[in-house]
Short mmCIF file of the C-alpha atoms (twelve columns), coordinates in Angstrom:
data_MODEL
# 
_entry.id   MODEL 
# 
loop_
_atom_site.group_PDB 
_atom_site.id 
_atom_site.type_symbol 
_atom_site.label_atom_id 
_atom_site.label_alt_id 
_atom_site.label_comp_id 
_atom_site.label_asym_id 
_atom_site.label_seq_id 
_atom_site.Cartn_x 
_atom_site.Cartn_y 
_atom_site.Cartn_z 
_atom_site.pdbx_PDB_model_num 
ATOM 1   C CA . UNK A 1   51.287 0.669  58.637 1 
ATOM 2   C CA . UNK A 2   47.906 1.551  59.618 1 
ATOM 3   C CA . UNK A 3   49.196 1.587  63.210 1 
ATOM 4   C CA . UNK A 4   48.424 4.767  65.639 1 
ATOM 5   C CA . UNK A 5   51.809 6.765  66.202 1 
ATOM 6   C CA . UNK A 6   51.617 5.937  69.867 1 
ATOM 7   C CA . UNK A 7   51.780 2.124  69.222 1 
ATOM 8   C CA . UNK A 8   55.107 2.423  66.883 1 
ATOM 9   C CA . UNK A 9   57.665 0.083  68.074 1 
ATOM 10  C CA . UNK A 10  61.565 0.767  67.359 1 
ATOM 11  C CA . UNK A 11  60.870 -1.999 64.544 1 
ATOM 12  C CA . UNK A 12  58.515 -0.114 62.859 1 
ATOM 13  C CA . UNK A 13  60.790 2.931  62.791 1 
ATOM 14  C CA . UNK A 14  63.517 1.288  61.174 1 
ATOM 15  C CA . UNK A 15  60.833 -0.773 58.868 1 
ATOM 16  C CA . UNK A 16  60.345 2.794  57.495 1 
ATOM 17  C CA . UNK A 17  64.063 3.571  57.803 1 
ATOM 18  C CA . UNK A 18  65.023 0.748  55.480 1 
ATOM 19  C CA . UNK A 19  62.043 1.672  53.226 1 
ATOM 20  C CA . UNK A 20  63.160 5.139  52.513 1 
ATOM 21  C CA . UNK A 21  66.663 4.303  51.871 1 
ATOM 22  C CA . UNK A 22  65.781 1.675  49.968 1 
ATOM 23  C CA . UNK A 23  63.672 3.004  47.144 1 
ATOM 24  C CA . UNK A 24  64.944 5.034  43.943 1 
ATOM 25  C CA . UNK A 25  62.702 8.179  44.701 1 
ATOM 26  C CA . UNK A 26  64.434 11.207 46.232 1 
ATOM 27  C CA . UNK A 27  61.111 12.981 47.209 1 
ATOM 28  C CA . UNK A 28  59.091 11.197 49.878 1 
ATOM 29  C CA . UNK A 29  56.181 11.893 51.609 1 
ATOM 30  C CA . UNK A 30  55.004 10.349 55.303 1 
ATOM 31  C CA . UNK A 31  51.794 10.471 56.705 1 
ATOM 32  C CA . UNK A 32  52.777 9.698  60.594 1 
ATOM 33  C CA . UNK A 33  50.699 10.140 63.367 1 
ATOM 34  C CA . UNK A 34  51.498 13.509 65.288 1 
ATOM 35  C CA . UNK A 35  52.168 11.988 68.338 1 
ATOM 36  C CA . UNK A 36  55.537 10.756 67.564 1 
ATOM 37  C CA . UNK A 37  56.451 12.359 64.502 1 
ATOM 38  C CA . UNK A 38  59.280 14.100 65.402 1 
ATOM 39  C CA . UNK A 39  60.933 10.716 66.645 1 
ATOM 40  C CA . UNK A 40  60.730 9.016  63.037 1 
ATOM 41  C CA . UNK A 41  61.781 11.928 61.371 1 
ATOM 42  C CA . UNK A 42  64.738 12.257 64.150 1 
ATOM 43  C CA . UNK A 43  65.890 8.308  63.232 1 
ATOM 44  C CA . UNK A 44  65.735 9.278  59.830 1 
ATOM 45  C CA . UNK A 45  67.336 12.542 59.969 1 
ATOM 46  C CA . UNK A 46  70.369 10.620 61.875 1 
ATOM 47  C CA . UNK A 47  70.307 8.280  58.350 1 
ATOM 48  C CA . UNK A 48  69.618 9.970  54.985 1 
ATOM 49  C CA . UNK A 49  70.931 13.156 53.959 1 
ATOM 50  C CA . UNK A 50  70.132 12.519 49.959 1 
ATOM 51  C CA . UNK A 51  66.878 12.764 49.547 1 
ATOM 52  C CA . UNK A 52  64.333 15.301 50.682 1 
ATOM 53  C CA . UNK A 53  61.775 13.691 53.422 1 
ATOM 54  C CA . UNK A 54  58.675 14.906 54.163 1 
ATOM 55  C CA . UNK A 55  56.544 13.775 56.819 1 
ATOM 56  C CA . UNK A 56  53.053 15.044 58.011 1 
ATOM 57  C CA . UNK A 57  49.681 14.292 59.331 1 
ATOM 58  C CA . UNK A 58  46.387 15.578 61.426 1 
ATOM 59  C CA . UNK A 59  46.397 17.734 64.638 1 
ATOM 60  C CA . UNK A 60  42.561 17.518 64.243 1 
ATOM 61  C CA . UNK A 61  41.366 13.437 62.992 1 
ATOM 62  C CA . UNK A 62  39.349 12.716 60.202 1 
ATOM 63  C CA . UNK A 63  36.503 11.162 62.863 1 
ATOM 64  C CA . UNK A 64  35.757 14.757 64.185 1 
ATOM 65  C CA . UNK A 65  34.679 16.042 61.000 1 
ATOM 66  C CA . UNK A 66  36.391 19.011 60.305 1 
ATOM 67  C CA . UNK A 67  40.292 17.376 59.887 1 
ATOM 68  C CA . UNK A 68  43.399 19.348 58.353 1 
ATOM 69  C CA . UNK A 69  44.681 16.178 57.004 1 
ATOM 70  C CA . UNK A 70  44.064 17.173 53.721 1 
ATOM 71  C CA . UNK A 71  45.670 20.867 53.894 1 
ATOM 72  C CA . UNK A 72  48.600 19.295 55.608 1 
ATOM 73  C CA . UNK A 73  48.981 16.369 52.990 1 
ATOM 74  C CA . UNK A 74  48.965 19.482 50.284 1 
ATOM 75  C CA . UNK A 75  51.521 21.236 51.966 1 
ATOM 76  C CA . UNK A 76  53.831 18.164 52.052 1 
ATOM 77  C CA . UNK A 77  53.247 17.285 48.522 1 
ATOM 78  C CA . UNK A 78  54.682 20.882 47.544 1 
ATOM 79  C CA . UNK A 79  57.578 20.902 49.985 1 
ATOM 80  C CA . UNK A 80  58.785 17.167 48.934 1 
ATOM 81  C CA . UNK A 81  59.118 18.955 45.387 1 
ATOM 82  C CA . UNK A 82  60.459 22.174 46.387 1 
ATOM 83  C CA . UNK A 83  62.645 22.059 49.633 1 
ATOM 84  C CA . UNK A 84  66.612 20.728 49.063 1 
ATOM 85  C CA . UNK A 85  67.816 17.410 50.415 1 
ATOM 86  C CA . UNK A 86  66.432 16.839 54.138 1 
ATOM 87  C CA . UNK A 87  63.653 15.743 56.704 1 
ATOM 88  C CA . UNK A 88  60.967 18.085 57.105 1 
ATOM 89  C CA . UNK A 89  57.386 18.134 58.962 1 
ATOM 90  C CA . UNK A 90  54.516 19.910 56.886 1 
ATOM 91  C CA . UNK A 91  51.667 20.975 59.316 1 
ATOM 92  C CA . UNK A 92  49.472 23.737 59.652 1 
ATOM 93  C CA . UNK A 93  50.661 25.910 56.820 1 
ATOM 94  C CA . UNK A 94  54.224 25.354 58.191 1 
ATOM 95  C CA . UNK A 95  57.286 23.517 57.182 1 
ATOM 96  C CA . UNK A 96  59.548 22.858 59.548 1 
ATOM 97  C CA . UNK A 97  63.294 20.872 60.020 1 
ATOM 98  C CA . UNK A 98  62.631 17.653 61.782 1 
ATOM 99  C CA . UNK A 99  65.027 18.594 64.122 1 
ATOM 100 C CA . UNK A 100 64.191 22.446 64.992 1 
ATOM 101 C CA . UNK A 101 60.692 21.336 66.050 1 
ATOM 102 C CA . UNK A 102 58.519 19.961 68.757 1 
ATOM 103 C CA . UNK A 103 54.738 19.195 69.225 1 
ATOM 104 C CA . UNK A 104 53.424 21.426 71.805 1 
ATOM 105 C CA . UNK A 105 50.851 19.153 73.174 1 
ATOM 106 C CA . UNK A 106 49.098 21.965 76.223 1 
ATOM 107 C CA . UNK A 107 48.905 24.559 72.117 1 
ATOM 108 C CA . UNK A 108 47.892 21.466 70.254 1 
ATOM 109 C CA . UNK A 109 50.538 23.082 67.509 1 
ATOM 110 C CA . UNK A 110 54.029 22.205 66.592 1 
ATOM 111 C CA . UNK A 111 56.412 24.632 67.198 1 
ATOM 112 C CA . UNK A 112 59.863 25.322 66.271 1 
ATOM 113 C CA . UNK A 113 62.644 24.692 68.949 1 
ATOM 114 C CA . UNK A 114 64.780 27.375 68.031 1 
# 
């Protein structure tokens, strides 16, 4: 979508809703912007159950240089293929259940809610 997490629109969501139930592959991977995250992956959470989801993204962006965009994106590759049926967030050497986890924005980490 090319769109900044912020901007995402309860359209959008359910664009990427519709997508994911839509398509033959089981193991999916979402780049989503931090910010609301955990809000897709709650809609989608509420929606699939057969295939594992995997959504993640930067706490640091690519435009200051030093991201971990990359190490997240390798992180979600590996738990798409590994982890059982469900919706996940990959970031910062952590996977967590979409819905045992919140971004702790004073931290600048996600954190699990449990």
């Amino acid at each position: 979508m090319l769109k900044d997490s912020l901007e995402l629109e309860s359209t959008d969501r359910k664009l990427i809703l519709d997508t994911c139930k839509q398509t033959n592959a089981t193991n999916i991977v979402i780049t989503h912007g931090t910010d609301t995250m955990t809000d897709t992956a709650k809609l989608l959470s509420q929606n699939i159950t057969n295939k594992t989801i995997v959504f993640t993204g930067a706490m640091i962006p690519y435009k200051f240089g030093s991201s971990d965009g990359l190490f997240n994106l390798g992180s979600a590759l590996t738990a798409a293929q590994t982890l059982p049926p469900g919706i996940y967030i990959a970031i910062n050497g952590n996977i967590f259940k979409s819905n045992e986890v919140r971004k702790n924005r004073q931290k600048g980490i996600f954190e699990s809610v449990n």
